[in-house]
Amino acid sequence: GLPLALLVLWLMRSAGAWWWLYAWLAWMAFQLLVLVLYPTVIAPLFNRFSPLPAGDARERIERLLTRCGFRASGLFVMDGSKRSGHGNAYFTGFGRAKRVVFFDTLLARLVPEEIEAVLAHELGHFRRRHVVKRVVWSALLSLALLALLAWLADAPWFYTGLGIPPQDVTTAMARPGVALALFMLALPVFTFALAPLSAAYSRRHEFEADAFAAEHASATALIAALIKL
């Protein structure tokens, strides 16, 4: 995060009135780069990934992927138990680099039919384009917030309203780090009101993924798996 913050501060000082648009483009490029590098470069730095062993669970999963038209570069087990007892399954990556990952804790706790149902839920997120929708939502929100910061950074009342003495406002406005720090401190007070809307949006996606799983796997197994999890 530090190099990214330094880049934003440099843009605020050097890129003129449209710095916030350049900062947004840099942020989106960073986000996409992380999504591409995460499965093959970043995640292996912190966990061990091994191929899912042959057996009933793997056969069920491969049939499920075929039914759902999902192509993956591999099925992997992650040693999630080294840090937590939490069980999870997810897919990551783009295009042919998509991977399906299961926590070892999930495999130890669920029977093959339940594992299939949990993965069907995750595939529901993919098929209902929830990942794309969240990326678009994040992009629009970050663009709006950076535009708001650019507007507030040139408003003297923004600084005085957050405790900067009037005689020091001109100096503060000449230092982009001051506006950025004040903005990050004040923002949670106002965005807290959006939390229920964000939660409702997230719940809607989870229910849609559950419905997809019930169509393509056992609904009863999904219920049992979610209770165990």
Tab-separated table of C-alpha atoms in Angstrom:
chain	number	residue	atom	x	y	z
A	1	GLY	CA	0.000	0.000	0.000
A	2	LEU	CA	2.864	2.412	0.693
A	3	PRO	CA	4.091	2.668	-2.939
A	4	LEU	CA	0.495	3.220	-4.051
A	5	ALA	CA	0.009	6.000	-1.465
A	6	LEU	CA	3.238	7.658	-2.592
A	7	LEU	CA	2.046	7.507	-6.202
A	8	VAL	CA	-1.262	9.158	-5.271
A	9	LEU	CA	0.526	11.930	-3.351
A	10	TRP	CA	2.862	12.505	-6.286
A	11	LEU	CA	-0.110	12.736	-8.672
A	12	MET	CA	-1.878	15.181	-6.349
A	13	ARG	CA	1.169	17.437	-6.470
A	14	SER	CA	2.176	17.057	-10.112
A	15	ALA	CA	-0.724	15.988	-12.337
A	16	GLY	CA	-2.844	19.134	-12.234
A	17	ALA	CA	-6.620	19.366	-11.840
A	18	TRP	CA	-7.241	15.898	-13.262
A	19	TRP	CA	-4.933	14.096	-10.818
A	20	TRP	CA	-7.867	12.183	-9.351
A	21	LEU	CA	-8.640	10.549	-12.710
A	22	TYR	CA	-5.012	9.451	-13.144
A	23	ALA	CA	-4.996	8.149	-9.563
A	24	TRP	CA	-8.149	6.159	-10.299
A	25	LEU	CA	-6.586	4.617	-13.407
A	26	ALA	CA	-3.499	3.673	-11.377
A	27	TRP	CA	-5.694	2.149	-8.656
A	28	MET	CA	-7.698	0.065	-11.135
A	29	ALA	CA	-4.519	-1.120	-12.848
A	30	PHE	CA	-3.161	-2.147	-9.451
A	31	GLN	CA	-6.375	-3.999	-8.584
A	32	LEU	CA	-6.390	-5.932	-11.851
A	33	LEU	CA	-2.698	-6.737	-11.530
A	34	VAL	CA	-3.278	-8.185	-8.066
A	35	LEU	CA	-6.174	-10.299	-9.353
A	36	VAL	CA	-3.944	-11.711	-12.103
A	37	LEU	CA	-0.915	-12.328	-9.871
A	38	TYR	CA	-2.731	-13.560	-6.751
A	39	PRO	CA	-3.326	-17.233	-7.650
A	40	THR	CA	0.135	-18.008	-9.025
A	41	VAL	CA	2.486	-15.514	-7.345
A	42	ILE	CA	1.020	-13.991	-4.163
A	43	ALA	CA	-1.013	-16.794	-2.563
A	44	PRO	CA	1.805	-19.402	-2.755
A	45	LEU	CA	3.989	-17.075	-0.668
A	46	PHE	CA	1.708	-17.667	2.321
A	47	ASN	CA	0.168	-21.102	1.799
A	48	ARG	CA	0.941	-24.456	0.228
A	49	PHE	CA	-1.252	-25.611	-2.673
A	50	SER	CA	-1.400	-29.259	-3.704
A	51	PRO	CA	-3.578	-31.002	-6.328
A	52	LEU	CA	-6.918	-32.327	-5.082
A	53	PRO	CA	-6.425	-36.101	-4.698
A	54	ALA	CA	-8.417	-38.571	-6.758
A	55	GLY	CA	-11.599	-39.946	-5.258
A	56	ASP	CA	-15.345	-39.449	-5.006
A	57	ALA	CA	-15.042	-35.721	-4.195
A	58	ARG	CA	-12.838	-34.983	-7.211
A	59	GLU	CA	-15.092	-36.980	-9.550
A	60	ARG	CA	-18.175	-35.113	-8.323
A	61	ILE	CA	-16.432	-31.771	-8.711
A	62	GLU	CA	-15.233	-32.501	-12.234
A	63	ARG	CA	-18.759	-33.526	-13.279
A	64	LEU	CA	-20.137	-30.352	-11.683
A	65	LEU	CA	-17.646	-28.162	-13.549
A	66	THR	CA	-18.618	-29.868	-16.809
A	67	ARG	CA	-22.351	-29.345	-16.135
A	68	CYS	CA	-21.796	-25.667	-15.367
A	69	GLY	CA	-19.462	-25.087	-18.317
A	70	PHE	CA	-16.643	-23.925	-16.038
A	71	ARG	CA	-13.083	-24.508	-17.214
A	72	ALA	CA	-10.369	-24.462	-14.566
A	73	SER	CA	-6.610	-24.860	-14.838
A	74	GLY	CA	-6.585	-27.080	-11.765
A	75	LEU	CA	-8.211	-28.225	-8.519
A	76	PHE	CA	-6.117	-27.478	-5.444
A	77	VAL	CA	-6.123	-28.008	-1.690
A	78	MET	CA	-4.773	-25.163	0.463
A	79	ASP	CA	-3.313	-25.689	3.937
A	80	GLY	CA	-5.752	-23.268	5.565
A	81	SER	CA	-5.450	-25.184	8.844
A	82	LYS	CA	-2.038	-23.610	9.497
A	83	ARG	CA	-3.817	-20.409	10.568
A	84	SER	CA	-7.474	-21.204	11.234
A	85	GLY	CA	-10.129	-23.876	11.554
A	86	HIS	CA	-12.334	-21.939	9.127
A	87	GLY	CA	-13.446	-23.926	6.074
A	88	ASN	CA	-13.802	-22.359	2.659
A	89	ALA	CA	-13.720	-22.937	-1.095
A	90	TYR	CA	-13.162	-20.380	-3.817
A	91	PHE	CA	-12.086	-19.872	-7.388
A	92	THR	CA	-9.623	-17.250	-8.524
A	93	GLY	CA	-7.926	-15.991	-11.665
A	94	PHE	CA	-9.090	-15.049	-15.152
A	95	GLY	CA	-9.569	-16.975	-18.397
A	96	ARG	CA	-7.635	-20.208	-18.593
A	97	ALA	CA	-5.790	-19.343	-15.385
A	98	LYS	CA	-8.909	-19.909	-13.240
A	99	ARG	CA	-8.239	-22.189	-10.276
A	100	VAL	CA	-10.577	-23.922	-7.852
A	101	VAL	CA	-9.199	-24.004	-4.290
A	102	PHE	CA	-10.452	-25.917	-1.239
A	103	PHE	CA	-9.263	-25.377	2.321
A	104	ASP	CA	-8.024	-28.614	3.880
A	105	THR	CA	-10.330	-27.847	6.801
A	106	LEU	CA	-13.319	-27.899	4.447
A	107	LEU	CA	-12.379	-31.289	3.018
A	108	ALA	CA	-11.902	-32.712	6.507
A	109	ARG	CA	-15.291	-31.521	7.725
A	110	LEU	CA	-17.617	-32.231	4.774
A	111	VAL	CA	-18.582	-35.351	2.859
A	112	PRO	CA	-18.117	-35.344	-0.965
A	113	GLU	CA	-21.749	-34.451	-1.719
A	114	GLU	CA	-21.530	-31.434	0.593
A	115	ILE	CA	-18.213	-30.345	-0.936
A	116	GLU	CA	-19.863	-30.451	-4.358
A	117	ALA	CA	-22.736	-28.283	-3.094
A	118	VAL	CA	-20.378	-25.686	-1.567
A	119	LEU	CA	-18.448	-25.418	-4.834
A	120	ALA	CA	-21.734	-25.102	-6.738
A	121	HIS	CA	-22.467	-22.066	-4.555
A	122	GLU	CA	-19.118	-20.526	-5.513
A	123	LEU	CA	-19.759	-21.270	-9.186
A	124	GLY	CA	-23.100	-19.511	-8.743
A	125	HIS	CA	-21.204	-16.302	-8.001
A	126	PHE	CA	-19.303	-16.764	-11.264
A	127	ARG	CA	-22.305	-17.644	-13.391
A	128	ARG	CA	-24.424	-14.796	-12.002
A	129	ARG	CA	-21.546	-12.403	-12.774
A	130	HIS	CA	-21.245	-11.297	-9.163
A	131	VAL	CA	-17.477	-10.911	-9.484
A	132	VAL	CA	-17.833	-8.581	-12.465
A	133	LYS	CA	-20.586	-6.609	-10.740
A	134	ARG	CA	-18.446	-6.140	-7.627
A	135	VAL	CA	-15.451	-5.011	-9.679
A	136	VAL	CA	-17.629	-2.473	-11.530
A	137	TRP	CA	-19.199	-1.285	-8.267
A	138	SER	CA	-15.764	-0.897	-6.665
A	139	ALA	CA	-14.491	1.003	-9.708
A	140	LEU	CA	-17.395	3.464	-9.699
A	141	LEU	CA	-17.200	3.991	-5.938
A	142	SER	CA	-13.447	4.626	-5.964
A	143	LEU	CA	-13.849	7.059	-8.875
A	144	ALA	CA	-16.549	8.987	-7.004
A	145	LEU	CA	-14.484	9.115	-3.797
A	146	LEU	CA	-11.367	10.363	-5.580
A	147	ALA	CA	-13.410	13.048	-7.360
A	148	LEU	CA	-14.864	14.041	-3.989
A	149	LEU	CA	-11.381	14.237	-2.468
A	150	ALA	CA	-10.205	16.451	-5.347
A	151	TRP	CA	-13.120	18.827	-4.712
A	152	LEU	CA	-12.634	18.936	-0.945
A	153	ALA	CA	-8.856	19.419	-1.223
A	154	ASP	CA	-9.517	22.872	-2.734
A	155	ALA	CA	-12.183	23.883	-0.201
A	156	PRO	CA	-10.866	25.900	2.805
A	157	TRP	CA	-13.938	24.998	4.886
A	158	PHE	CA	-12.955	21.329	4.661
A	159	TYR	CA	-9.753	22.023	6.588
A	160	THR	CA	-11.204	24.442	9.140
A	161	GLY	CA	-14.144	22.102	9.728
A	162	LEU	CA	-11.702	19.359	10.735
A	163	GLY	CA	-9.645	21.457	13.119
A	164	ILE	CA	-7.008	23.195	10.982
A	165	PRO	CA	-6.616	26.794	12.245
A	166	PRO	CA	-7.665	29.361	9.584
A	167	GLN	CA	-4.172	30.848	9.460
A	168	ASP	CA	-2.736	27.432	8.573
A	169	VAL	CA	-5.232	26.474	5.858
A	170	THR	CA	-3.165	27.846	2.968
A	171	THR	CA	-0.141	25.853	4.120
A	172	ALA	CA	-2.261	22.720	4.588
A	173	MET	CA	-3.786	23.054	1.099
A	174	ALA	CA	-0.284	23.113	-0.378
A	175	ARG	CA	0.479	19.737	1.183
A	176	PRO	CA	-1.581	16.949	-0.463
A	177	GLY	CA	-0.889	14.547	2.386
A	178	VAL	CA	-2.937	16.720	4.750
A	179	ALA	CA	-6.054	16.540	2.564
A	180	LEU	CA	-5.613	12.799	2.067
A	181	ALA	CA	-5.189	12.122	5.794
A	182	LEU	CA	-8.177	14.284	6.785
A	183	PHE	CA	-10.326	12.663	4.087
A	184	MET	CA	-9.485	9.135	5.251
A	185	LEU	CA	-10.225	10.090	8.873
A	186	ALA	CA	-13.595	11.706	8.109
A	187	LEU	CA	-14.860	9.315	5.425
A	188	PRO	CA	-15.975	6.415	7.706
A	189	VAL	CA	-18.378	8.717	9.553
A	190	PHE	CA	-20.345	9.292	6.358
A	191	THR	CA	-19.957	5.925	4.625
A	192	PHE	CA	-21.180	4.087	7.741
A	193	ALA	CA	-24.735	4.913	6.653
A	194	LEU	CA	-24.154	2.890	3.474
A	195	ALA	CA	-23.316	-0.296	5.399
A	196	PRO	CA	-26.920	-1.652	5.415
A	197	LEU	CA	-27.181	-1.138	1.642
A	198	SER	CA	-23.860	-2.878	1.095
A	199	ALA	CA	-24.946	-5.760	3.323
A	200	ALA	CA	-28.261	-6.104	1.484
A	201	TYR	CA	-26.420	-6.176	-1.865
A	202	SER	CA	-24.056	-8.850	-0.557
A	203	ARG	CA	-26.918	-10.949	0.878
A	204	ARG	CA	-28.730	-10.785	-2.466
A	205	HIS	CA	-25.682	-12.252	-4.190
A	206	GLU	CA	-25.367	-14.984	-1.561
A	207	PHE	CA	-29.014	-16.000	-1.968
A	208	GLU	CA	-28.622	-16.077	-5.756
A	209	ALA	CA	-25.552	-18.304	-5.391
A	210	ASP	CA	-27.496	-20.587	-3.029
A	211	ALA	CA	-30.299	-20.888	-5.579
A	212	PHE	CA	-27.785	-21.760	-8.301
A	213	ALA	CA	-26.243	-24.425	-6.061
A	214	ALA	CA	-29.675	-25.920	-5.348
A	215	GLU	CA	-30.259	-26.225	-9.120
A	216	HIS	CA	-26.930	-27.870	-9.953
A	217	ALA	CA	-26.223	-29.904	-6.815
A	218	SER	CA	-28.104	-31.261	-3.806
A	219	ALA	CA	-30.004	-28.592	-1.904
A	220	THR	CA	-30.132	-30.862	1.144
A	221	ALA	CA	-26.355	-31.305	1.033
A	222	LEU	CA	-25.915	-27.547	0.751
A	223	ILE	CA	-28.031	-26.986	3.861
A	224	ALA	CA	-26.025	-29.568	5.793
A	225	ALA	CA	-22.727	-28.079	4.613
A	226	LEU	CA	-23.693	-24.521	5.551
A	227	ILE	CA	-24.756	-25.639	9.028
A	228	LYS	CA	-21.402	-27.373	9.517
A	229	LEU	CA	-19.522	-24.338	8.243
